[in-house]
Amino acid sequence: MLWKAYNFTLRSSKRDRLDAALLASARVARSAYFKAIKKAKRDHWSSFLASATPQTVWTAKRFAVGRPPPRFPELPGASTPPELNRALLDHFFPGEPAETHDTILLPFRECLPLAADEVSSALARYPPSSAPGPDAIPNSVWKRVHCVAPHLIHDLLAPLVIYGSHPLTLNRANGIVLDKPGKPSYDSPSSFRVIVLLQTFSKILERIMNSRLSCVARATGLLNPHQCGLLAGLSASDAVTTLTHEVKTLQMAGRKVSTLFLDIKGGFDNVNPSTLCGLLRAKVVNPYLVSWTKSFLSGRSCRLLYQGSPKVFAPVSGGTP
């Protein structure tokens, strides 16, 4: 009601700017409207704090403190935007770019055709509001497209599966450069990190091929029998349960137990496509899966985004995106 009263008096005062009473009425309505907004915000904030839980207290802290301004990378020896961009690329994506795609593609006769339920399953597992990559198309659009025309995405992806190819146009990504909080200085690339955003349409095909590779990896012994993460039906909870069981079993037998944890730094960043494809061939993985894996990891490019970035795509090696 206050908003309607404010807009009514505002329109009336604009029609007759010489009427002092209308101008005064508009000022009073405007003041009452914005004071009501301010009071509602204050009351809501008080109510939010009064009902805060251990899960929401950090949200309250973030609202109260606010988001710190992004830090601009200032690296020694990089005085221009292209030089700064190159220095960040060399740090985050070291090494030479992988070889490009094959120019001549042939269909694989032993390829399992793409099923309609594979597309539906892949789309169902993606949140609709996740940040998109260079295509700027959120997952919600593809979900809606699939509802309106269920055959469309399937018809676009089916040839890529048969030919074991991931197009170069889908191998582009955005790299959001973020500063790491609490660093004493920000004159080194190690004080920043990159969040890589892939194209959403590319991620649909990636999810489908990942599911197929997971099944093959289990059947051919590509994975350790105790592998828990990144597998359907197995998670970190299973690893913790297994470790607890082993420790208690040994302790009940009167033995001492020690556990060693290793964190392999940059493991995924240093995957070599040729070596990986060689391992897949050695395990007699279906050739179309090997071909797609090589195509997916080759010919990739990334565009770093930060304040003042040139916003140009550059070839990267980067292991697995």
PDB file of C-alpha atoms in Angstrom:
ATOM      1  CA  MET A   1       0.000   0.000   0.000  1.00  0.00           C
ATOM      2  CA  LEU A   2       2.825   2.413   0.800  1.00  0.00           C
ATOM      3  CA  TRP A   3       4.352   1.714  -2.614  1.00  0.00           C
ATOM      4  CA  LYS A   4       1.028   2.455  -4.354  1.00  0.00           C
ATOM      5  CA  ALA A   5       0.557   5.647  -2.349  1.00  0.00           C
ATOM      6  CA  TYR A   6       4.099   6.766  -3.132  1.00  0.00           C
ATOM      7  CA  ASN A   7       3.712   6.153  -6.868  1.00  0.00           C
ATOM      8  CA  PHE A   8       0.263   7.817  -6.959  1.00  0.00           C
ATOM      9  CA  THR A   9       1.486  11.003  -5.271  1.00  0.00           C
ATOM     10  CA  LEU A  10       4.656  10.980  -7.385  1.00  0.00           C
ATOM     11  CA  ARG A  11       2.677  10.841 -10.641  1.00  0.00           C
ATOM     12  CA  SER A  12       0.303  13.512  -9.425  1.00  0.00           C
ATOM     13  CA  SER A  13       3.146  15.868  -8.511  1.00  0.00           C
ATOM     14  CA  LYS A  14       4.756  15.364 -11.917  1.00  0.00           C
ATOM     15  CA  ARG A  15       1.527  16.301 -13.677  1.00  0.00           C
ATOM     16  CA  ASP A  16       1.242  19.538 -11.737  1.00  0.00           C
ATOM     17  CA  ARG A  17       4.699  20.641 -10.610  1.00  0.00           C
ATOM     18  CA  LEU A  18       3.400  24.013  -9.415  1.00  0.00           C
ATOM     19  CA  ASP A  19       1.102  22.504  -6.811  1.00  0.00           C
ATOM     20  CA  ALA A  20       3.042  22.780  -3.536  1.00  0.00           C
ATOM     21  CA  ALA A  21       0.589  20.524  -1.688  1.00  0.00           C
ATOM     22  CA  LEU A  22       1.107  17.666  -4.153  1.00  0.00           C
ATOM     23  CA  LEU A  23       4.893  18.048  -3.914  1.00  0.00           C
ATOM     24  CA  ALA A  24       4.735  17.948  -0.113  1.00  0.00           C
ATOM     25  CA  SER A  25       2.438  14.915  -0.219  1.00  0.00           C
ATOM     26  CA  ALA A  26       4.877  13.139  -2.548  1.00  0.00           C
ATOM     27  CA  ARG A  27       7.764  13.829  -0.181  1.00  0.00           C
ATOM     28  CA  VAL A  28       5.815  12.489   2.798  1.00  0.00           C
ATOM     29  CA  ALA A  29       4.781   9.339   0.891  1.00  0.00           C
ATOM     30  CA  ARG A  30       8.351   8.802  -0.285  1.00  0.00           C
ATOM     31  CA  SER A  31       9.740   9.166   3.242  1.00  0.00           C
ATOM     32  CA  ALA A  32       7.132   6.788   4.681  1.00  0.00           C
ATOM     33  CA  TYR A  33       7.835   4.202   1.966  1.00  0.00           C
ATOM     34  CA  PHE A  34      11.603   4.092   2.424  1.00  0.00           C
ATOM     35  CA  LYS A  35      11.369   4.225   6.211  1.00  0.00           C
ATOM     36  CA  ALA A  36       9.079   1.193   6.086  1.00  0.00           C
ATOM     37  CA  ILE A  37      11.627  -0.653   3.913  1.00  0.00           C
ATOM     38  CA  LYS A  38      14.422   0.217   6.326  1.00  0.00           C
ATOM     39  CA  LYS A  39      12.366  -0.945   9.320  1.00  0.00           C
ATOM     40  CA  ALA A  40      11.415  -4.209   7.566  1.00  0.00           C
ATOM     41  CA  LYS A  41      15.078  -4.925   6.818  1.00  0.00           C
ATOM     42  CA  ARG A  42      16.062  -4.217  10.421  1.00  0.00           C
ATOM     43  CA  ASP A  43      13.284  -6.430  11.794  1.00  0.00           C
ATOM     44  CA  HIS A  44      14.148  -9.254   9.382  1.00  0.00           C
ATOM     45  CA  TRP A  45      17.848  -9.080  10.292  1.00  0.00           C
ATOM     46  CA  SER A  46      17.011  -9.221  14.012  1.00  0.00           C
ATOM     47  CA  SER A  47      14.724 -12.192  13.432  1.00  0.00           C
ATOM     48  CA  PHE A  48      17.377 -13.926  11.332  1.00  0.00           C
ATOM     49  CA  LEU A  49      20.019 -13.505  14.047  1.00  0.00           C
ATOM     50  CA  ALA A  50      17.634 -14.649  16.785  1.00  0.00           C
ATOM     51  CA  SER A  51      16.943 -17.914  14.932  1.00  0.00           C
ATOM     52  CA  ALA A  52      20.515 -18.497  13.712  1.00  0.00           C
ATOM     53  CA  THR A  53      21.782 -22.083  13.745  1.00  0.00           C
ATOM     54  CA  PRO A  54      25.326 -23.472  13.530  1.00  0.00           C
ATOM     55  CA  GLN A  55      24.688 -23.901   9.806  1.00  0.00           C
ATOM     56  CA  THR A  56      23.481 -20.323   9.172  1.00  0.00           C
ATOM     57  CA  VAL A  57      25.807 -18.419  11.503  1.00  0.00           C
ATOM     58  CA  TRP A  58      28.478 -18.228   8.783  1.00  0.00           C
ATOM     59  CA  THR A  59      25.905 -16.816   6.386  1.00  0.00           C
ATOM     60  CA  ALA A  60      25.139 -14.127   8.946  1.00  0.00           C
ATOM     61  CA  LYS A  61      28.842 -13.363   9.287  1.00  0.00           C
ATOM     62  CA  ARG A  62      29.194 -13.035   5.516  1.00  0.00           C
ATOM     63  CA  PHE A  63      26.249 -10.635   5.370  1.00  0.00           C
ATOM     64  CA  ALA A  64      27.601  -8.558   8.245  1.00  0.00           C
ATOM     65  CA  VAL A  65      31.211  -8.343   7.068  1.00  0.00           C
ATOM     66  CA  GLY A  66      30.481  -8.122   3.363  1.00  0.00           C
ATOM     67  CA  ARG A  67      32.491  -9.477   0.482  1.00  0.00           C
ATOM     68  CA  PRO A  68      36.057  -8.144   0.258  1.00  0.00           C
ATOM     69  CA  PRO A  69      36.958  -6.370  -2.979  1.00  0.00           C
ATOM     70  CA  PRO A  70      38.769  -8.587  -5.521  1.00  0.00           C
ATOM     71  CA  ARG A  71      42.520  -8.140  -5.598  1.00  0.00           C
ATOM     72  CA  PHE A  72      44.109  -7.338  -8.920  1.00  0.00           C
ATOM     73  CA  PRO A  73      47.107  -9.570  -9.759  1.00  0.00           C
ATOM     74  CA  GLU A  74      50.339  -7.545  -9.795  1.00  0.00           C
ATOM     75  CA  LEU A  75      53.204  -9.806 -10.795  1.00  0.00           C
ATOM     76  CA  PRO A  76      56.876  -8.857 -11.193  1.00  0.00           C
ATOM     77  CA  GLY A  77      57.928  -8.665 -14.835  1.00  0.00           C
ATOM     78  CA  ALA A  78      54.357  -8.421 -16.100  1.00  0.00           C
ATOM     79  CA  SER A  79      53.599  -4.777 -16.808  1.00  0.00           C
ATOM     80  CA  THR A  80      50.971  -5.162 -19.529  1.00  0.00           C
ATOM     81  CA  PRO A  81      47.672  -7.105 -19.572  1.00  0.00           C
ATOM     82  CA  PRO A  82      48.956  -9.653 -22.150  1.00  0.00           C
ATOM     83  CA  GLU A  83      52.127 -10.278 -20.096  1.00  0.00           C
ATOM     84  CA  LEU A  84      50.087 -10.701 -16.911  1.00  0.00           C
ATOM     85  CA  ASN A  85      47.688 -13.049 -18.674  1.00  0.00           C
ATOM     86  CA  ARG A  86      50.583 -15.133 -20.016  1.00  0.00           C
ATOM     87  CA  ALA A  87      52.233 -15.343 -16.573  1.00  0.00           C
ATOM     88  CA  LEU A  88      49.010 -16.606 -14.988  1.00  0.00           C
ATOM     89  CA  LEU A  89      48.450 -19.126 -17.788  1.00  0.00           C
ATOM     90  CA  ASP A  90      52.003 -20.465 -17.443  1.00  0.00           C
ATOM     91  CA  HIS A  91      51.494 -20.894 -13.700  1.00  0.00           C
ATOM     92  CA  PHE A  92      48.055 -22.507 -13.715  1.00  0.00           C
ATOM     93  CA  PHE A  93      48.460 -24.507 -16.935  1.00  0.00           C
ATOM     94  CA  PRO A  94      52.156 -25.408 -17.247  1.00  0.00           C
ATOM     95  CA  GLY A  95      53.553 -27.459 -20.096  1.00  0.00           C
ATOM     96  CA  GLU A  96      52.884 -27.612 -23.782  1.00  0.00           C
ATOM     97  CA  PRO A  97      49.298 -27.911 -25.054  1.00  0.00           C
ATOM     98  CA  ALA A  98      48.251 -31.424 -25.969  1.00  0.00           C
ATOM     99  CA  GLU A  99      48.020 -32.469 -29.587  1.00  0.00           C
ATOM    100  CA  THR A 100      44.927 -31.455 -31.504  1.00  0.00           C
ATOM    101  CA  HIS A 101      42.066 -33.556 -32.760  1.00  0.00           C
ATOM    102  CA  ASP A 102      42.244 -35.955 -35.661  1.00  0.00           C
ATOM    103  CA  THR A 103      41.105 -34.296 -38.883  1.00  0.00           C
ATOM    104  CA  ILE A 104      39.444 -37.421 -40.321  1.00  0.00           C
ATOM    105  CA  LEU A 105      36.805 -39.125 -38.208  1.00  0.00           C
ATOM    106  CA  LEU A 106      35.376 -42.581 -38.786  1.00  0.00           C
ATOM    107  CA  PRO A 107      32.431 -44.131 -36.973  1.00  0.00           C
ATOM    108  CA  PHE A 108      33.065 -46.957 -34.512  1.00  0.00           C
ATOM    109  CA  ARG A 109      30.878 -49.929 -35.368  1.00  0.00           C
ATOM    110  CA  GLU A 110      31.251 -51.505 -31.921  1.00  0.00           C
ATOM    111  CA  CYS A 111      30.036 -48.321 -30.202  1.00  0.00           C
ATOM    112  CA  LEU A 112      27.014 -48.631 -27.941  1.00  0.00           C
ATOM    113  CA  PRO A 113      24.392 -46.172 -29.317  1.00  0.00           C
ATOM    114  CA  LEU A 114      23.370 -43.278 -27.130  1.00  0.00           C
ATOM    115  CA  ALA A 115      20.140 -44.000 -25.270  1.00  0.00           C
ATOM    116  CA  ALA A 116      17.507 -41.375 -24.519  1.00  0.00           C
ATOM    117  CA  ASP A 117      17.546 -42.160 -20.799  1.00  0.00           C
ATOM    118  CA  GLU A 118      21.297 -41.421 -20.657  1.00  0.00           C
ATOM    119  CA  VAL A 119      20.618 -37.814 -21.673  1.00  0.00           C
ATOM    120  CA  SER A 120      17.762 -37.502 -19.175  1.00  0.00           C
ATOM    121  CA  SER A 121      19.895 -38.966 -16.385  1.00  0.00           C
ATOM    122  CA  ALA A 122      22.815 -36.618 -17.149  1.00  0.00           C
ATOM    123  CA  LEU A 123      20.584 -33.530 -17.148  1.00  0.00           C
ATOM    124  CA  ALA A 124      18.827 -34.566 -13.945  1.00  0.00           C
ATOM    125  CA  ARG A 125      22.107 -34.584 -11.999  1.00  0.00           C
ATOM    126  CA  TYR A 126      23.045 -30.985 -12.870  1.00  0.00           C
ATOM    127  CA  PRO A 127      21.755 -28.075 -10.742  1.00  0.00           C
ATOM    128  CA  PRO A 128      19.833 -25.542 -12.858  1.00  0.00           C
ATOM    129  CA  SER A 129      21.618 -22.509 -11.385  1.00  0.00           C
ATOM    130  CA  SER A 130      25.290 -23.521 -11.755  1.00  0.00           C
ATOM    131  CA  ALA A 131      27.551 -20.953 -13.400  1.00  0.00           C
ATOM    132  CA  PRO A 132      27.940 -21.508 -17.170  1.00  0.00           C
ATOM    133  CA  GLY A 133      31.110 -21.276 -19.224  1.00  0.00           C
ATOM    134  CA  PRO A 134      31.798 -19.328 -22.434  1.00  0.00           C
ATOM    135  CA  ASP A 135      28.442 -20.316 -23.916  1.00  0.00           C
ATOM    136  CA  ALA A 136      26.673 -18.364 -21.106  1.00  0.00           C
ATOM    137  CA  ILE A 137      23.812 -20.912 -21.244  1.00  0.00           C
ATOM    138  CA  PRO A 138      22.747 -22.175 -17.796  1.00  0.00           C
ATOM    139  CA  ASN A 139      21.701 -25.762 -17.209  1.00  0.00           C
ATOM    140  CA  SER A 140      18.107 -24.637 -16.746  1.00  0.00           C
ATOM    141  CA  VAL A 141      17.926 -23.795 -20.465  1.00  0.00           C
ATOM    142  CA  TRP A 142      19.009 -27.293 -21.531  1.00  0.00           C
ATOM    143  CA  LYS A 143      16.595 -28.828 -19.033  1.00  0.00           C
ATOM    144  CA  ARG A 144      13.782 -26.787 -20.553  1.00  0.00           C
ATOM    145  CA  VAL A 145      14.875 -27.658 -24.099  1.00  0.00           C
ATOM    146  CA  HIS A 146      14.853 -31.333 -23.183  1.00  0.00           C
ATOM    147  CA  CYS A 147      11.334 -31.041 -21.812  1.00  0.00           C
ATOM    148  CA  VAL A 148      10.044 -29.310 -24.948  1.00  0.00           C
ATOM    149  CA  ALA A 149      11.995 -31.367 -27.507  1.00  0.00           C
ATOM    150  CA  PRO A 150      13.360 -34.550 -25.888  1.00  0.00           C
ATOM    151  CA  HIS A 151      14.987 -35.732 -29.121  1.00  0.00           C
ATOM    152  CA  LEU A 152      16.998 -32.565 -29.830  1.00  0.00           C
ATOM    153  CA  ILE A 153      19.929 -32.967 -27.404  1.00  0.00           C
ATOM    154  CA  HIS A 154      20.013 -36.712 -28.090  1.00  0.00           C
ATOM    155  CA  ASP A 155      20.280 -36.125 -31.850  1.00  0.00           C
ATOM    156  CA  LEU A 156      23.115 -33.613 -31.344  1.00  0.00           C
ATOM    157  CA  LEU A 157      25.144 -35.866 -29.032  1.00  0.00           C
ATOM    158  CA  ALA A 158      24.563 -39.260 -30.673  1.00  0.00           C
ATOM    159  CA  PRO A 159      27.015 -38.671 -33.598  1.00  0.00           C
ATOM    160  CA  LEU A 160      29.722 -37.481 -31.175  1.00  0.00           C
ATOM    161  CA  VAL A 161      29.450 -40.760 -29.280  1.00  0.00           C
ATOM    162  CA  ILE A 162      29.552 -42.892 -32.446  1.00  0.00           C
ATOM    163  CA  TYR A 163      32.592 -41.028 -33.802  1.00  0.00           C
ATOM    164  CA  GLY A 164      34.314 -40.826 -30.406  1.00  0.00           C
ATOM    165  CA  SER A 165      34.831 -37.088 -30.727  1.00  0.00           C
ATOM    166  CA  HIS A 166      34.542 -34.029 -28.514  1.00  0.00           C
ATOM    167  CA  PRO A 167      34.418 -30.911 -30.786  1.00  0.00           C
ATOM    168  CA  LEU A 168      36.930 -28.118 -30.358  1.00  0.00           C
ATOM    169  CA  THR A 169      34.069 -25.640 -29.973  1.00  0.00           C
ATOM    170  CA  LEU A 170      33.111 -27.444 -26.743  1.00  0.00           C
ATOM    171  CA  ASN A 171      36.691 -27.492 -25.442  1.00  0.00           C
ATOM    172  CA  ARG A 172      36.656 -23.817 -24.477  1.00  0.00           C
ATOM    173  CA  ALA A 173      36.380 -22.749 -20.855  1.00  0.00           C
ATOM    174  CA  ASN A 174      36.385 -19.654 -18.666  1.00  0.00           C
ATOM    175  CA  GLY A 175      38.946 -19.431 -15.863  1.00  0.00           C
ATOM    176  CA  ILE A 176      37.783 -17.177 -13.013  1.00  0.00           C
ATOM    177  CA  VAL A 177      40.864 -15.900 -11.158  1.00  0.00           C
ATOM    178  CA  LEU A 178      40.172 -15.503  -7.420  1.00  0.00           C
ATOM    179  CA  ASP A 179      42.527 -14.329  -4.699  1.00  0.00           C
ATOM    180  CA  LYS A 180      43.258 -16.614  -1.763  1.00  0.00           C
ATOM    181  CA  PRO A 181      42.292 -14.886   1.511  1.00  0.00           C
ATOM    182  CA  GLY A 182      44.869 -14.202   4.183  1.00  0.00           C
ATOM    183  CA  LYS A 183      47.967 -14.081   1.988  1.00  0.00           C
ATOM    184  CA  PRO A 184      50.716 -11.658   3.132  1.00  0.00           C
ATOM    185  CA  SER A 185      51.221 -10.418  -0.435  1.00  0.00           C
ATOM    186  CA  TYR A 186      49.603 -10.847  -3.819  1.00  0.00           C
ATOM    187  CA  ASP A 187      52.579 -10.442  -6.124  1.00  0.00           C
ATOM    188  CA  SER A 188      52.774 -14.143  -6.979  1.00  0.00           C
ATOM    189  CA  PRO A 189      50.436 -16.366  -9.031  1.00  0.00           C
ATOM    190  CA  SER A 190      50.397 -18.818  -6.104  1.00  0.00           C
ATOM    191  CA  SER A 191      48.349 -16.248  -4.152  1.00  0.00           C
ATOM    192  CA  PHE A 192      45.471 -16.829  -6.571  1.00  0.00           C
ATOM    193  CA  ARG A 193      43.416 -19.774  -7.725  1.00  0.00           C
ATOM    194  CA  VAL A 194      41.384 -20.490 -10.850  1.00  0.00           C
ATOM    195  CA  ILE A 195      37.821 -21.795 -11.011  1.00  0.00           C
ATOM    196  CA  VAL A 196      37.332 -23.344 -14.459  1.00  0.00           C
ATOM    197  CA  LEU A 197      33.816 -23.093 -15.885  1.00  0.00           C
ATOM    198  CA  LEU A 198      33.107 -25.495 -18.740  1.00  0.00           C
ATOM    199  CA  GLN A 199      30.366 -25.085 -21.305  1.00  0.00           C
ATOM    200  CA  THR A 200      27.138 -26.587 -20.037  1.00  0.00           C
ATOM    201  CA  PHE A 201      26.386 -28.500 -23.250  1.00  0.00           C
ATOM    202  CA  SER A 202      29.852 -30.042 -23.083  1.00  0.00           C
ATOM    203  CA  LYS A 203      29.177 -31.197 -19.520  1.00  0.00           C
ATOM    204  CA  ILE A 204      26.124 -33.182 -20.642  1.00  0.00           C
ATOM    205  CA  LEU A 205      28.267 -35.322 -22.944  1.00  0.00           C
ATOM    206  CA  GLU A 206      31.019 -35.475 -20.324  1.00  0.00           C
ATOM    207  CA  ARG A 207      28.586 -36.862 -17.743  1.00  0.00           C
ATOM    208  CA  ILE A 208      27.360 -39.543 -20.173  1.00  0.00           C
ATOM    209  CA  MET A 209      30.845 -40.685 -21.160  1.00  0.00           C
ATOM    210  CA  ASN A 210      31.997 -40.558 -17.537  1.00  0.00           C
ATOM    211  CA  SER A 211      29.235 -42.993 -16.564  1.00  0.00           C
ATOM    212  CA  ARG A 212      30.273 -45.371 -19.328  1.00  0.00           C
ATOM    213  CA  LEU A 213      33.957 -45.123 -18.421  1.00  0.00           C
ATOM    214  CA  SER A 214      33.184 -45.794 -14.744  1.00  0.00           C
ATOM    215  CA  CYS A 215      31.451 -49.066 -15.616  1.00  0.00           C
ATOM    216  CA  VAL A 216      34.331 -50.102 -17.885  1.00  0.00           C
ATOM    217  CA  ALA A 217      36.933 -49.133 -15.280  1.00  0.00           C
ATOM    218  CA  ARG A 218      35.350 -51.403 -12.691  1.00  0.00           C
ATOM    219  CA  ALA A 219      34.977 -54.319 -15.097  1.00  0.00           C
ATOM    220  CA  THR A 220      38.529 -54.145 -16.510  1.00  0.00           C
ATOM    221  CA  GLY A 221      40.409 -53.472 -13.262  1.00  0.00           C
ATOM    222  CA  LEU A 222      41.461 -49.927 -14.129  1.00  0.00           C
ATOM    223  CA  LEU A 223      40.574 -48.872 -10.589  1.00  0.00           C
ATOM    224  CA  ASN A 224      41.891 -50.134  -7.300  1.00  0.00           C
ATOM    225  CA  PRO A 225      39.369 -52.414  -5.558  1.00  0.00           C
ATOM    226  CA  HIS A 226      39.372 -50.032  -2.589  1.00  0.00           C
ATOM    227  CA  GLN A 227      38.624 -46.935  -4.700  1.00  0.00           C
ATOM    228  CA  CYS A 228      35.688 -45.047  -3.144  1.00  0.00           C
ATOM    229  CA  GLY A 229      35.521 -41.493  -4.481  1.00  0.00           C
ATOM    230  CA  LEU A 230      34.000 -40.506  -7.843  1.00  0.00           C
ATOM    231  CA  LEU A 231      32.147 -43.796  -8.210  1.00  0.00           C
ATOM    232  CA  ALA A 232      28.399 -44.302  -8.133  1.00  0.00           C
ATOM    233  CA  GLY A 233      27.322 -45.916  -4.876  1.00  0.00           C
ATOM    234  CA  LEU A 234      30.686 -45.316  -3.168  1.00  0.00           C
ATOM    235  CA  SER A 235      31.804 -42.160  -1.411  1.00  0.00           C
ATOM    236  CA  ALA A 236      34.109 -40.812   1.280  1.00  0.00           C
ATOM    237  CA  SER A 237      31.714 -42.190   3.900  1.00  0.00           C
ATOM    238  CA  ASP A 238      32.482 -45.716   2.685  1.00  0.00           C
ATOM    239  CA  ALA A 239      36.217 -45.016   2.950  1.00  0.00           C
ATOM    240  CA  VAL A 240      35.817 -43.750   6.519  1.00  0.00           C
ATOM    241  CA  THR A 241      33.697 -46.765   7.449  1.00  0.00           C
ATOM    242  CA  THR A 242      36.267 -49.154   5.979  1.00  0.00           C
ATOM    243  CA  LEU A 243      39.137 -47.442   7.783  1.00  0.00           C
ATOM    244  CA  THR A 244      37.263 -47.484  11.103  1.00  0.00           C
ATOM    245  CA  HIS A 245      36.457 -51.161  10.680  1.00  0.00           C
ATOM    246  CA  GLU A 246      40.091 -52.072   9.939  1.00  0.00           C
ATOM    247  CA  VAL A 247      41.394 -50.040  12.890  1.00  0.00           C
ATOM    248  CA  LYS A 248      38.947 -51.540  15.377  1.00  0.00           C
ATOM    249  CA  THR A 249      39.545 -55.061  14.086  1.00  0.00           C
ATOM    250  CA  LEU A 250      43.306 -54.740  14.621  1.00  0.00           C
ATOM    251  CA  GLN A 251      42.875 -53.063  18.005  1.00  0.00           C
ATOM    252  CA  MET A 252      40.629 -55.890  19.217  1.00  0.00           C
ATOM    253  CA  ALA A 253      43.411 -58.296  18.296  1.00  0.00           C
ATOM    254  CA  GLY A 254      45.777 -56.352  20.576  1.00  0.00           C
ATOM    255  CA  ARG A 255      47.807 -54.809  17.746  1.00  0.00           C
ATOM    256  CA  LYS A 256      48.937 -51.219  17.303  1.00  0.00           C
ATOM    257  CA  VAL A 257      47.580 -49.321  14.319  1.00  0.00           C
ATOM    258  CA  SER A 258      49.022 -46.428  12.325  1.00  0.00           C
ATOM    259  CA  THR A 259      47.407 -44.622   9.400  1.00  0.00           C
ATOM    260  CA  LEU A 260      49.249 -42.675   6.716  1.00  0.00           C
ATOM    261  CA  PHE A 261      47.391 -40.045   4.665  1.00  0.00           C
ATOM    262  CA  LEU A 262      48.877 -38.657   1.450  1.00  0.00           C
ATOM    263  CA  ASP A 263      47.709 -35.610  -0.477  1.00  0.00           C
ATOM    264  CA  ILE A 264      48.892 -35.796  -4.084  1.00  0.00           C
ATOM    265  CA  LYS A 265      49.252 -32.186  -5.187  1.00  0.00           C
ATOM    266  CA  GLY A 266      48.282 -31.364  -8.767  1.00  0.00           C
ATOM    267  CA  GLY A 267      47.477 -34.961  -9.709  1.00  0.00           C
ATOM    268  CA  PHE A 268      44.699 -34.128 -12.142  1.00  0.00           C
ATOM    269  CA  ASP A 269      46.631 -31.139 -13.505  1.00  0.00           C
ATOM    270  CA  ASN A 270      49.433 -33.381 -14.747  1.00  0.00           C
ATOM    271  CA  VAL A 271      47.488 -36.125 -16.524  1.00  0.00           C
ATOM    272  CA  ASN A 272      49.090 -36.867 -19.874  1.00  0.00           C
ATOM    273  CA  PRO A 273      46.436 -37.680 -22.537  1.00  0.00           C
ATOM    274  CA  SER A 274      48.729 -40.016 -24.490  1.00  0.00           C
ATOM    275  CA  THR A 275      49.728 -41.972 -21.374  1.00  0.00           C
ATOM    276  CA  LEU A 276      46.129 -42.210 -20.208  1.00  0.00           C
ATOM    277  CA  CYS A 277      44.907 -43.430 -23.599  1.00  0.00           C
ATOM    278  CA  GLY A 278      47.755 -45.973 -23.659  1.00  0.00           C
ATOM    279  CA  LEU A 279      46.551 -47.377 -20.334  1.00  0.00           C
ATOM    280  CA  LEU A 280      42.999 -47.590 -21.654  1.00  0.00           C
ATOM    281  CA  ARG A 281      44.144 -49.478 -24.755  1.00  0.00           C
ATOM    282  CA  ALA A 282      46.229 -51.853 -22.627  1.00  0.00           C
ATOM    283  CA  LYS A 283      43.071 -52.763 -20.708  1.00  0.00           C
ATOM    284  CA  VAL A 284      41.243 -53.346 -24.028  1.00  0.00           C
ATOM    285  CA  VAL A 285      38.789 -50.504 -23.433  1.00  0.00           C
ATOM    286  CA  ASN A 286      36.369 -49.964 -26.309  1.00  0.00           C
ATOM    287  CA  PRO A 287      38.157 -47.845 -28.979  1.00  0.00           C
ATOM    288  CA  TYR A 288      35.387 -45.239 -29.168  1.00  0.00           C
ATOM    289  CA  LEU A 289      35.867 -44.456 -25.453  1.00  0.00           C
ATOM    290  CA  VAL A 290      39.626 -44.131 -25.949  1.00  0.00           C
ATOM    291  CA  SER A 291      39.094 -41.859 -28.948  1.00  0.00           C
ATOM    292  CA  TRP A 292      36.635 -39.650 -27.079  1.00  0.00           C
ATOM    293  CA  THR A 293      38.935 -39.402 -24.047  1.00  0.00           C
ATOM    294  CA  LYS A 294      41.816 -38.260 -26.242  1.00  0.00           C
ATOM    295  CA  SER A 295      39.546 -35.789 -28.039  1.00  0.00           C
ATOM    296  CA  PHE A 296      38.173 -34.428 -24.757  1.00  0.00           C
ATOM    297  CA  LEU A 297      41.635 -33.782 -23.289  1.00  0.00           C
ATOM    298  CA  SER A 298      43.210 -32.389 -26.481  1.00  0.00           C
ATOM    299  CA  GLY A 299      42.938 -28.987 -28.107  1.00  0.00           C
ATOM    300  CA  ARG A 300      41.608 -27.251 -25.011  1.00  0.00           C
ATOM    301  CA  SER A 301      41.662 -23.483 -24.535  1.00  0.00           C
ATOM    302  CA  CYS A 302      40.882 -21.216 -21.590  1.00  0.00           C
ATOM    303  CA  ARG A 303      40.027 -17.539 -21.160  1.00  0.00           C
ATOM    304  CA  LEU A 304      41.160 -16.067 -17.839  1.00  0.00           C
ATOM    305  CA  LEU A 305      38.725 -13.564 -16.344  1.00  0.00           C
ATOM    306  CA  TYR A 306      39.802 -10.992 -13.755  1.00  0.00           C
ATOM    307  CA  GLN A 307      39.831  -7.223 -13.469  1.00  0.00           C
ATOM    308  CA  GLY A 308      41.610  -5.875 -16.540  1.00  0.00           C
ATOM    309  CA  SER A 309      42.069  -9.251 -18.272  1.00  0.00           C
ATOM    310  CA  PRO A 310      42.366  -9.220 -22.098  1.00  0.00           C
ATOM    311  CA  LYS A 311      39.643 -11.927 -22.257  1.00  0.00           C
ATOM    312  CA  VAL A 312      41.284 -13.903 -25.028  1.00  0.00           C
ATOM    313  CA  PHE A 313      41.339 -17.693 -25.381  1.00  0.00           C
ATOM    314  CA  ALA A 314      44.737 -19.349 -25.131  1.00  0.00           C
ATOM    315  CA  PRO A 315      45.665 -23.028 -25.644  1.00  0.00           C
ATOM    316  CA  VAL A 316      46.307 -24.896 -22.393  1.00  0.00           C
ATOM    317  CA  SER A 317      47.458 -28.368 -21.414  1.00  0.00           C
ATOM    318  CA  GLY A 318      46.015 -28.442 -17.895  1.00  0.00           C
ATOM    319  CA  GLY A 319      45.525 -32.215 -17.608  1.00  0.00           C
ATOM    320  CA  THR A 320      41.885 -33.000 -16.941  1.00  0.00           C
ATOM    321  CA  PRO A 321      39.579 -29.971 -16.823  1.00  0.00           C
TER     322      PRO A 321
END
